[in-house]
CSV table of C-alpha atoms in Angstrom, one decimal:
chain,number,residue,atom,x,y,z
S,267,UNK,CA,-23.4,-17.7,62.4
S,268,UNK,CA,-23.3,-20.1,59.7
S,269,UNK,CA,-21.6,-17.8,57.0
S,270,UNK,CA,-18.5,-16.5,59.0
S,271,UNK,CA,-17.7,-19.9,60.5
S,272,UNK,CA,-17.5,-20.7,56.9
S,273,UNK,CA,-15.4,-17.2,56.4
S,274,UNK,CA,-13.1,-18.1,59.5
S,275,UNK,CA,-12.1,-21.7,57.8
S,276,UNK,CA,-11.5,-20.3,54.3
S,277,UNK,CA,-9.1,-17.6,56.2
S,278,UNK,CA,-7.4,-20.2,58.5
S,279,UNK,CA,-6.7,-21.9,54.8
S,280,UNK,CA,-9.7,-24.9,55.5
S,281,UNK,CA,-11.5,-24.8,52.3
S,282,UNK,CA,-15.0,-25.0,53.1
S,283,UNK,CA,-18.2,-23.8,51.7
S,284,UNK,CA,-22.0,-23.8,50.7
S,285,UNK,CA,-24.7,-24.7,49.2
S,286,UNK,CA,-27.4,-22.2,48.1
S,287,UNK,CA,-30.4,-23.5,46.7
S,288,UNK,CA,-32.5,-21.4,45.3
S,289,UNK,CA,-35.7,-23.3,44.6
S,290,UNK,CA,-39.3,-23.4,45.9
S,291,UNK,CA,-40.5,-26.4,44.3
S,292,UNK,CA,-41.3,-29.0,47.5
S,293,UNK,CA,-39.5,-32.1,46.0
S,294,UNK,CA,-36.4,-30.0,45.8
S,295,UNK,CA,-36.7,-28.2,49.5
S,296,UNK,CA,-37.9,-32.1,50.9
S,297,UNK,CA,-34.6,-33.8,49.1
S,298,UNK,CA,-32.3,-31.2,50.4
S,299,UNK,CA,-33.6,-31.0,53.8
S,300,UNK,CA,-33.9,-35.0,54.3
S,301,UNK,CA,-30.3,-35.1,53.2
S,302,UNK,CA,-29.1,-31.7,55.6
S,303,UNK,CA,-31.2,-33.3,58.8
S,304,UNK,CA,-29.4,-36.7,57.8
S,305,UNK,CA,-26.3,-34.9,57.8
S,306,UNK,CA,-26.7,-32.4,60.8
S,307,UNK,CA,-25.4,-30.4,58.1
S,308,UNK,CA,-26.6,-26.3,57.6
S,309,UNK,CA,-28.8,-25.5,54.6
S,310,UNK,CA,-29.0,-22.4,52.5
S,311,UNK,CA,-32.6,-21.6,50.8
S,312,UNK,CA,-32.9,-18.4,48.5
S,313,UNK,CA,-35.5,-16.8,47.2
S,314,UNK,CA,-35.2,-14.5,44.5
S,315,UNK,CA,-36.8,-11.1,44.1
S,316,UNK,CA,-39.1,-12.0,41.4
S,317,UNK,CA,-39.9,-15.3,42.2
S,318,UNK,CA,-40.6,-14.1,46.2
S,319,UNK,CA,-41.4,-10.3,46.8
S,320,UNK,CA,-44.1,-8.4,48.6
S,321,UNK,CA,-46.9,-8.4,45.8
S,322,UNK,CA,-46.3,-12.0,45.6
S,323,UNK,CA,-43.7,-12.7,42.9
S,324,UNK,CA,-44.3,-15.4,40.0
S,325,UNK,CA,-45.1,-17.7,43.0
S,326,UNK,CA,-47.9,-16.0,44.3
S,327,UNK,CA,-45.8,-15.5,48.1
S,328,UNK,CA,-44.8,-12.4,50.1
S,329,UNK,CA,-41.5,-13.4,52.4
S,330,UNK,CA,-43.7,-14.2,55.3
S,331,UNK,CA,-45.9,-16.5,53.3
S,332,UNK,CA,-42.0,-18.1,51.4
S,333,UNK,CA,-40.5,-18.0,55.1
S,334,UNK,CA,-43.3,-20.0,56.6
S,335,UNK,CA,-43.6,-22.3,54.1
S,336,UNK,CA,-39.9,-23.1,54.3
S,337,UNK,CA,-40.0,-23.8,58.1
S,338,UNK,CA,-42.9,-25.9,57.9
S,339,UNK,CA,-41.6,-28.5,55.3
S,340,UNK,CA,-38.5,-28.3,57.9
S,341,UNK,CA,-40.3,-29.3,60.9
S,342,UNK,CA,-41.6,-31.9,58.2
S,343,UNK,CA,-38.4,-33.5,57.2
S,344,UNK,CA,-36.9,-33.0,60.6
S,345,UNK,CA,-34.7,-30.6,60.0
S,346,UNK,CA,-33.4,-28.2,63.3
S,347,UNK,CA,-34.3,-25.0,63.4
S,348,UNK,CA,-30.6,-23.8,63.7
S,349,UNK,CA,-29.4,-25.4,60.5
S,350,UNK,CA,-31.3,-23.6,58.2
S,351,UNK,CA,-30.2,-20.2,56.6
S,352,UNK,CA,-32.9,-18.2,54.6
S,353,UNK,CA,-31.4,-15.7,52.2
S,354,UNK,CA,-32.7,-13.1,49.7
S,355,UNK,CA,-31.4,-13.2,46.0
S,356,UNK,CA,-31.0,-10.0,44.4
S,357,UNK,CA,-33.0,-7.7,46.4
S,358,UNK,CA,-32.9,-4.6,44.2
S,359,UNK,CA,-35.3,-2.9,41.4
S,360,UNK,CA,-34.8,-5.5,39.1
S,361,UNK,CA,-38.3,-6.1,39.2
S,362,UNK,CA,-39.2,-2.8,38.8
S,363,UNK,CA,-36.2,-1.7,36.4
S,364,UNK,CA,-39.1,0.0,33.7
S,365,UNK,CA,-40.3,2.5,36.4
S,366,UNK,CA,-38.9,5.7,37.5
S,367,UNK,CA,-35.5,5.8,40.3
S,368,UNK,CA,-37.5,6.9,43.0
S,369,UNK,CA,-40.8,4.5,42.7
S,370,UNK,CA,-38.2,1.2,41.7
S,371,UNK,CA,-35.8,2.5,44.8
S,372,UNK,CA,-38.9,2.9,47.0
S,373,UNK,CA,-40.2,-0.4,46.3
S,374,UNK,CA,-36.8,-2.3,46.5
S,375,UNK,CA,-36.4,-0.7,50.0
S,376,UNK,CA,-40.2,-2.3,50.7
S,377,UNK,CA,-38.5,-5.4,49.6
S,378,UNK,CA,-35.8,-6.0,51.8
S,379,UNK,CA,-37.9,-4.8,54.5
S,380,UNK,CA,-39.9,-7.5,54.3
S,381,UNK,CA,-37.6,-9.9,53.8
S,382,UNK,CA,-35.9,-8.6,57.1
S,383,UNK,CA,-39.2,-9.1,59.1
S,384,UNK,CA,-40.2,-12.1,57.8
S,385,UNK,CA,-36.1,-13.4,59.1
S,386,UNK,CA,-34.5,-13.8,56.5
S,387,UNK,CA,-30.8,-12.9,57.4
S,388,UNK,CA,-28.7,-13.7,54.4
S,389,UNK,CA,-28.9,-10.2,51.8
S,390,UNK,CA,-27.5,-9.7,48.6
S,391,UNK,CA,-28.1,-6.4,47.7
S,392,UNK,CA,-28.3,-5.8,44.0
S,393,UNK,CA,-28.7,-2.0,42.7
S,394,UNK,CA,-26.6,-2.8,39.8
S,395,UNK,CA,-29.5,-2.3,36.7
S,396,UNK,CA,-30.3,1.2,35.3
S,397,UNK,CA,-34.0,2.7,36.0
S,398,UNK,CA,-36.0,5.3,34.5
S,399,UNK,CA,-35.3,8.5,35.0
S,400,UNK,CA,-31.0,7.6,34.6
S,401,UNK,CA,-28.6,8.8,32.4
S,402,UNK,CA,-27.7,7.2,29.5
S,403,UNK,CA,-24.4,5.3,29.5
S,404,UNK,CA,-23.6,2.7,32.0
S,405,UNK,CA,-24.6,3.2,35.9
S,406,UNK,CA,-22.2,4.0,37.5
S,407,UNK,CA,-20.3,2.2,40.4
S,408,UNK,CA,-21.1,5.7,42.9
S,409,UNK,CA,-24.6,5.2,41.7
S,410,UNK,CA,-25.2,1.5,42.3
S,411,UNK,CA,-23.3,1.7,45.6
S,412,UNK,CA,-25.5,4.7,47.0
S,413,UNK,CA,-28.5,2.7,46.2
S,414,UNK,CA,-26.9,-0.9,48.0
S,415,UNK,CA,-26.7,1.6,50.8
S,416,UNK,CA,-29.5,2.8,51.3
S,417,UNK,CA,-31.5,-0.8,50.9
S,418,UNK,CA,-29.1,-1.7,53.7
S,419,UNK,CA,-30.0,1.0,55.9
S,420,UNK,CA,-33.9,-0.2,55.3
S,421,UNK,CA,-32.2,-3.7,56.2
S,422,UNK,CA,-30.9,-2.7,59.2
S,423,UNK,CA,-33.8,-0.3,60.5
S,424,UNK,CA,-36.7,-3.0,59.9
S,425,UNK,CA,-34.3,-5.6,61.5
S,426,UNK,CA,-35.5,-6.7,64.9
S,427,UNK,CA,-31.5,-8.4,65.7
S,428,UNK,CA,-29.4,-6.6,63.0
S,429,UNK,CA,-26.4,-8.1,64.4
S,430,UNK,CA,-28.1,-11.1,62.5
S,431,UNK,CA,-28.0,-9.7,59.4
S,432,UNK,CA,-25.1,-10.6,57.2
S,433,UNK,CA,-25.3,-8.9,53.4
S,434,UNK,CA,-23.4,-10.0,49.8
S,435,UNK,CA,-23.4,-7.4,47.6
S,436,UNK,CA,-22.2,-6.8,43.5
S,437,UNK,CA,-23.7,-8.3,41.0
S,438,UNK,CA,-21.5,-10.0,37.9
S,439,UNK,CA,-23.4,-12.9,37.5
S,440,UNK,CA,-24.5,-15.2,34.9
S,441,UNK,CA,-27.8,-14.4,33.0
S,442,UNK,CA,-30.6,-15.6,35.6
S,443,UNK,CA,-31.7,-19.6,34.7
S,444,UNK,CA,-28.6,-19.9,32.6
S,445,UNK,CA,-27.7,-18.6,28.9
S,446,UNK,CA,-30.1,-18.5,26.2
S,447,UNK,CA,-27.2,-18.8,23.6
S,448,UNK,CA,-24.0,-20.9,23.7
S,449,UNK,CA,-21.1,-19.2,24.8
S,450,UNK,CA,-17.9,-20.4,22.5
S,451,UNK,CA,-14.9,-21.6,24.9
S,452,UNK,CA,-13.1,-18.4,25.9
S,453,UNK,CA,-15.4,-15.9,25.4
S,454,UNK,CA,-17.2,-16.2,28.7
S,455,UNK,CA,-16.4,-12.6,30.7
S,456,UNK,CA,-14.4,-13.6,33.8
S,457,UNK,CA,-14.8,-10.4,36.6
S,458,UNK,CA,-11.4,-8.8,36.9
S,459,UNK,CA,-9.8,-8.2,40.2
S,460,UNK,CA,-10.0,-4.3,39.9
S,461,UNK,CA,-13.6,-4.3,39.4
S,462,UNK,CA,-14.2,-6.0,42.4
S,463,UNK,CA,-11.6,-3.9,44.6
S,464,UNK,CA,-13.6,-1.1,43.4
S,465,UNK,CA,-16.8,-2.6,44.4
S,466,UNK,CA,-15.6,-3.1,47.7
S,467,UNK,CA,-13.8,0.5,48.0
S,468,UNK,CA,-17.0,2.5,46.9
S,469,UNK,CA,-19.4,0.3,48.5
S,470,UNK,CA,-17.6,0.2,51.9
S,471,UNK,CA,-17.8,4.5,51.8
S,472,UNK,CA,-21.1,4.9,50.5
S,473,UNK,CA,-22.3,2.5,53.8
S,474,UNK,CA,-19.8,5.1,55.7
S,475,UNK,CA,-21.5,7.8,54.5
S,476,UNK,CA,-25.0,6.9,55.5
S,477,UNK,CA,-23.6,5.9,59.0
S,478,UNK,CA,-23.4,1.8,58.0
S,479,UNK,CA,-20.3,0.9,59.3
S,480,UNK,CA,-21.1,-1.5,61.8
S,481,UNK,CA,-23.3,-3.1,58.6
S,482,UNK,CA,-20.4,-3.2,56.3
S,483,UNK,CA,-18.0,-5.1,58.9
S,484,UNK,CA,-21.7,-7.6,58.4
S,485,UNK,CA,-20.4,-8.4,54.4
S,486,UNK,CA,-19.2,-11.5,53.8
S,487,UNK,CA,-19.2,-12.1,50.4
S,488,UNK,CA,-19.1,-10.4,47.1
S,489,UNK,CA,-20.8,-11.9,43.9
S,490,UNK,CA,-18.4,-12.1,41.0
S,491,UNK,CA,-18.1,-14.1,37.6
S,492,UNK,CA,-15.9,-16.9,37.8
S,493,UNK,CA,-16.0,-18.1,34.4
S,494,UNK,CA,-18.7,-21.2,35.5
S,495,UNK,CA,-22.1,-21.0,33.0
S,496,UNK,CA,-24.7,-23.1,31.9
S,497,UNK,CA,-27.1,-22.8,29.2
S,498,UNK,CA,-29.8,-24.5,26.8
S,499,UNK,CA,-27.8,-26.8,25.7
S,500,UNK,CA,-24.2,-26.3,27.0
S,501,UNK,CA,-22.3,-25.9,30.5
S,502,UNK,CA,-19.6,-24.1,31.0
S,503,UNK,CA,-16.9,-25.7,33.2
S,504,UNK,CA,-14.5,-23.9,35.9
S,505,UNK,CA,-11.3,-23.5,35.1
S,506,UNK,CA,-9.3,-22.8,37.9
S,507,UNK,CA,-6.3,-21.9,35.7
S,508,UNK,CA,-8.2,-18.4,34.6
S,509,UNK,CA,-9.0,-17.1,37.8
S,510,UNK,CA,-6.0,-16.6,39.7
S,511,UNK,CA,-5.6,-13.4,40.0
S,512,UNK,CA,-9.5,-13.3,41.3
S,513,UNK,CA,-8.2,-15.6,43.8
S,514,UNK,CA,-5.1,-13.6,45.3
S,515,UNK,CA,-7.2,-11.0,45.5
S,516,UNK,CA,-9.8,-12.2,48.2
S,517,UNK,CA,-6.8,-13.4,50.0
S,518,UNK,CA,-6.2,-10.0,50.9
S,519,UNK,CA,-9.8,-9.1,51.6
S,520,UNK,CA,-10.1,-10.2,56.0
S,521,UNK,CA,-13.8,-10.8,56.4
S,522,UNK,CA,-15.0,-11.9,52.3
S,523,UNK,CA,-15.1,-14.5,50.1
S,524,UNK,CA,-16.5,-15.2,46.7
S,525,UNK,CA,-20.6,-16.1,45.7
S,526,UNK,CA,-20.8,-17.6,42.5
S,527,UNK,CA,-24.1,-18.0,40.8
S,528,UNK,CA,-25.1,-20.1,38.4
S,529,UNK,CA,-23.0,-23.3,39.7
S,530,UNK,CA,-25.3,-25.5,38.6
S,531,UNK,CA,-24.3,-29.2,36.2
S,532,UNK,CA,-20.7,-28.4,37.7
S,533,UNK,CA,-18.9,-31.7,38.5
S,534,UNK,CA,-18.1,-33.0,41.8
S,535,UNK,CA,-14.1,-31.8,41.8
S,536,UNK,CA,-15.4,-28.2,39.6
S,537,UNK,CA,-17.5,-27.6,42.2
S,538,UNK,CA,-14.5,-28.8,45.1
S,539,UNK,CA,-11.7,-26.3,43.1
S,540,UNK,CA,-14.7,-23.4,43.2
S,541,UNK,CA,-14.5,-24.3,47.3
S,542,UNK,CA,-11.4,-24.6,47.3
S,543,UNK,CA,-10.5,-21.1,45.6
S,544,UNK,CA,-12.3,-19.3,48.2
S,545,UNK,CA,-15.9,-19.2,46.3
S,546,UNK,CA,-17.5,-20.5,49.0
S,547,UNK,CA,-21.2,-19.6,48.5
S,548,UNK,CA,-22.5,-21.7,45.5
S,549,UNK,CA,-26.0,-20.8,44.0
S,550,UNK,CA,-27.9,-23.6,41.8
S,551,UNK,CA,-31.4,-24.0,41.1
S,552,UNK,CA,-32.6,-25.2,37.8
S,553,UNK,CA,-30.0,-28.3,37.8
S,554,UNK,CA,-31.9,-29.7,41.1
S,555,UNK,CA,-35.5,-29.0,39.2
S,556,UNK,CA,-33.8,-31.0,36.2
S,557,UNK,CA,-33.0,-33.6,38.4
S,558,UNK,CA,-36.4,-33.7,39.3
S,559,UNK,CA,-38.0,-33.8,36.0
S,560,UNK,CA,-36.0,-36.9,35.0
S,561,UNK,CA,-37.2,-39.2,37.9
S,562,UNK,CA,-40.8,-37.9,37.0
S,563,UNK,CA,-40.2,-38.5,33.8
S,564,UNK,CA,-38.6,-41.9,34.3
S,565,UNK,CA,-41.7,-43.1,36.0
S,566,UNK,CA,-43.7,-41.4,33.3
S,567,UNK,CA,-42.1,-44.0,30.9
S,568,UNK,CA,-42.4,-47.0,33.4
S,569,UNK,CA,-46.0,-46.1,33.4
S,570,UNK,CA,-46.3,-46.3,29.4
S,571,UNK,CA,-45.0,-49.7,30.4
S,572,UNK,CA,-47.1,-51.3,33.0
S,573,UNK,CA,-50.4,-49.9,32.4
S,574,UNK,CA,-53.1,-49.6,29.9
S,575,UNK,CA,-53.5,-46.1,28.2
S,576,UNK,CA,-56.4,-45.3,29.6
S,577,UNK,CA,-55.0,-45.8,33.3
S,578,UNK,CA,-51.7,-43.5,32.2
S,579,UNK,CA,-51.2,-39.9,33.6
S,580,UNK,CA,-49.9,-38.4,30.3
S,581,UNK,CA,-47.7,-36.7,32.4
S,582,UNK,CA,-45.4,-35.7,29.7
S,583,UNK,CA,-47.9,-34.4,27.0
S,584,UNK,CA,-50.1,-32.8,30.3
S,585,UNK,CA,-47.2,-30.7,30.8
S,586,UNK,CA,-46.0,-30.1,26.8
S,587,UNK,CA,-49.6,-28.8,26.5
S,588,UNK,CA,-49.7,-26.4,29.1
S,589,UNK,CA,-46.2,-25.2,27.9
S,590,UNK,CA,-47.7,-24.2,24.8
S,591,UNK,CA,-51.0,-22.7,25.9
S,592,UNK,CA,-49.0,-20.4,28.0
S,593,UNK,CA,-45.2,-19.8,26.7
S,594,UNK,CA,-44.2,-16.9,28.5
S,595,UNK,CA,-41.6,-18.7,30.3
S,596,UNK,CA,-40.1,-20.5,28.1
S,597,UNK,CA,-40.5,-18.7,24.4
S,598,UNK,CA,-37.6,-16.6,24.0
S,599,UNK,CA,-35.4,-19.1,25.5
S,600,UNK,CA,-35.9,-21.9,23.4
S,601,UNK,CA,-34.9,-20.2,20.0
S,602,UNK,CA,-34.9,-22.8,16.9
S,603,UNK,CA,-37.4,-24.7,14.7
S,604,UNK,CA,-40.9,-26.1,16.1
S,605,UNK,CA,-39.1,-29.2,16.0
S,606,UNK,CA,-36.0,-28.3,17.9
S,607,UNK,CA,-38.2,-26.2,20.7
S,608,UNK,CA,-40.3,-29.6,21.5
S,609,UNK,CA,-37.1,-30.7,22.2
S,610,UNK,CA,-36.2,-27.9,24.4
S,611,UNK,CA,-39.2,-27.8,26.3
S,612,UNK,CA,-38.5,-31.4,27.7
S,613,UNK,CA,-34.8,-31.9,27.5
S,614,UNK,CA,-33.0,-28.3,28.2
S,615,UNK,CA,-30.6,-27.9,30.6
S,616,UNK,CA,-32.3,-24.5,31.4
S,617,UNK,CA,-35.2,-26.0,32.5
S,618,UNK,CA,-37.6,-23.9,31.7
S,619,UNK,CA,-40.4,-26.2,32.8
S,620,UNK,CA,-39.9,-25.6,36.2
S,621,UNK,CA,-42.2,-22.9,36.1
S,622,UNK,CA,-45.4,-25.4,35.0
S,623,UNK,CA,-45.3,-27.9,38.0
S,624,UNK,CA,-47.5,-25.9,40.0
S,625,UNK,CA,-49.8,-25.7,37.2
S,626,UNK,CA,-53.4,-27.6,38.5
S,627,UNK,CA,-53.5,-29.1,35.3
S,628,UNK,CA,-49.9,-31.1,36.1
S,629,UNK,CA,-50.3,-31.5,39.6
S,630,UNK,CA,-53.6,-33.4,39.1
């Protein structure tokens, strides 16, 4: 398995790591897999559990339909079977954090059922949000680690190789698709070394309890905070200085290492400390649609250019206009004057406008 020989080489003090791309726009996925096929290098591809879940997420496909899909472009771009790793982002009731414990749990366990059938085999189980139906105050650690559990057990149950299976579990990340505010230097929350040991320590006996140990000695990683952010207009750089004590502490831990979301507009040696300081799994998403929108872009502005305005796309205003007939996605993000949110809407680092390329209107 990809993920523990990475595990064995961080233990046997060889810093390696990964890539986790969590993206389903087909430039992105083409790029990537050109460059791992190139390579004969693995490659990671997430899905998240709103963008990908059983009614169809924000991009309209079940796991089956986002597993199938994946594997296709891969035969595509020539990219062996073997190398790529499919993983689930966030399986959980985040989706369905407004509705009652039981109908959000039932549902979640749907979820990562079908994620397990459909093969993916990378998990990170996320139970960490209150539901309706909880007491007030915040969840508590017994809580959110009886719930991991039993989406595991679903895990293994619907799995037809669990040995397959390897899970990530907690859950202090970044805010999903970076900050909507700046965040001052300092004040960014760094996760503590005790609230991960006590992740791991409840975690590990509620899987006990519900007769999961052979699952937990399948965790590889824990998701934690290591100071790395990104937002509308500001990143966030990693500091390997602050997390020390976050790093002698994994030391200890045999068969984990560190996920760290939100990676993304890192620099080459942020992102080579974050390896080398054991968080070995790095998520990013909206800095490889970014990329993107500034080599469509670019030939956008050849375009104005070389041709006639009658022969142009208006690839830039198509898009600006279909951002404003339908702002859900990008509204309360992009906080500011008219004037400073036509900014956003092309420029941002969160890159909100990587929801619109599928729009008909832009891909025609």
């Amino acid at each position: 398995m990809i993920l523990d020989e990475i595990i064995n080489s961080q233990k046997n003090g060889v810093a390696q790591g990964i890539v986790s791309i969590c993206s389903a726009n087909p430039w992105v996925l083409k790029a990537a897999m050109q460059r791992a096929a190139k390579n004969k290098t693995p490659l990671l591809i997430e899905a998240t559990c709103n963008q990908v879940n059983q009614f169809g997420g924000y991009t309209g496909m079940t796991p089956a339909d986002f597993a199938m899909y994946v594997g296709n472009l891969a035969r595509e771009n020539g990219l062996r079977k073997e190398l790529l790793l499919l993983g689930g982002d966030h399986l959980g009731p985040n989706v369905w954090q407004n509705e009652g414990s039981g109908n959000a749990m039932k549902k979640s366990m749907d979820l990562v059922a079908a994620y397990v059938r459909a093969g993916f085999t990378k998990i990170h189980l996320d139970a960490s949000m209150k539901l309706g139906g909880d007491i007030p105050g915040i969840l508590s650690t017994e809580v959110i680690a009886r719930r991991t559990a039993e989406m595991a057990k679903t895990a293994e149950e619907a799995a037809l190789d669990r040995e397959q299976l390897r899970y990530v579990i907690g859950s202090e990340v970044p805010v999903p698709g970076g900050s909507v505010f700046g965040n001052e230097e300092g004040d960014l929350h760094i996760t503590q070394p005790a609230s991960v040991q006590e992740t791991i320590l409840v975690t590990s006996e509620a899987f006990r309890q519900s007769g999961l140990k052979k699952a937990w000695e399948r965790v590889r990683a824990v998701v934690v905070q290591p100071g790395v952010e990104f937002g509308d207009d500001f990143i966030q750089d990693y500091v390997p200085e602050k997390t020390r004590e976050l790093i002698h502490f994994i030391e200890t831990e045999a068969n984990l290492v560190y996920e760290a979301h939100s990676s993304d507009y890192q620099e080459r040696t942020a992102l080579r400390n974050l390896v080398c300081d054991h968080f070995s799994i790095l998520k990013v998403g909206p800095a490889l649609t970014y990329a993107l929108r500034e080599a469509f872009f670019a030939l956008s502005f050849m375009e104005n250019e070389l041709y006639p305005k009658e022969s142009r796309s208006g690839l830039v205003a198509v898009l600006d206009d279909v951002m404003l007939r339908d702002p859900i996605h990008w509204q309360k993000y992009y906080p500011g004057s008219l004037k400073e949110q036509a900014f956003k809407r092309k420029f941002s680092l969160s890159d909100r406008i990587r929801y619109y390329w599928p729009d008909g209107k832009v891909q025609a």
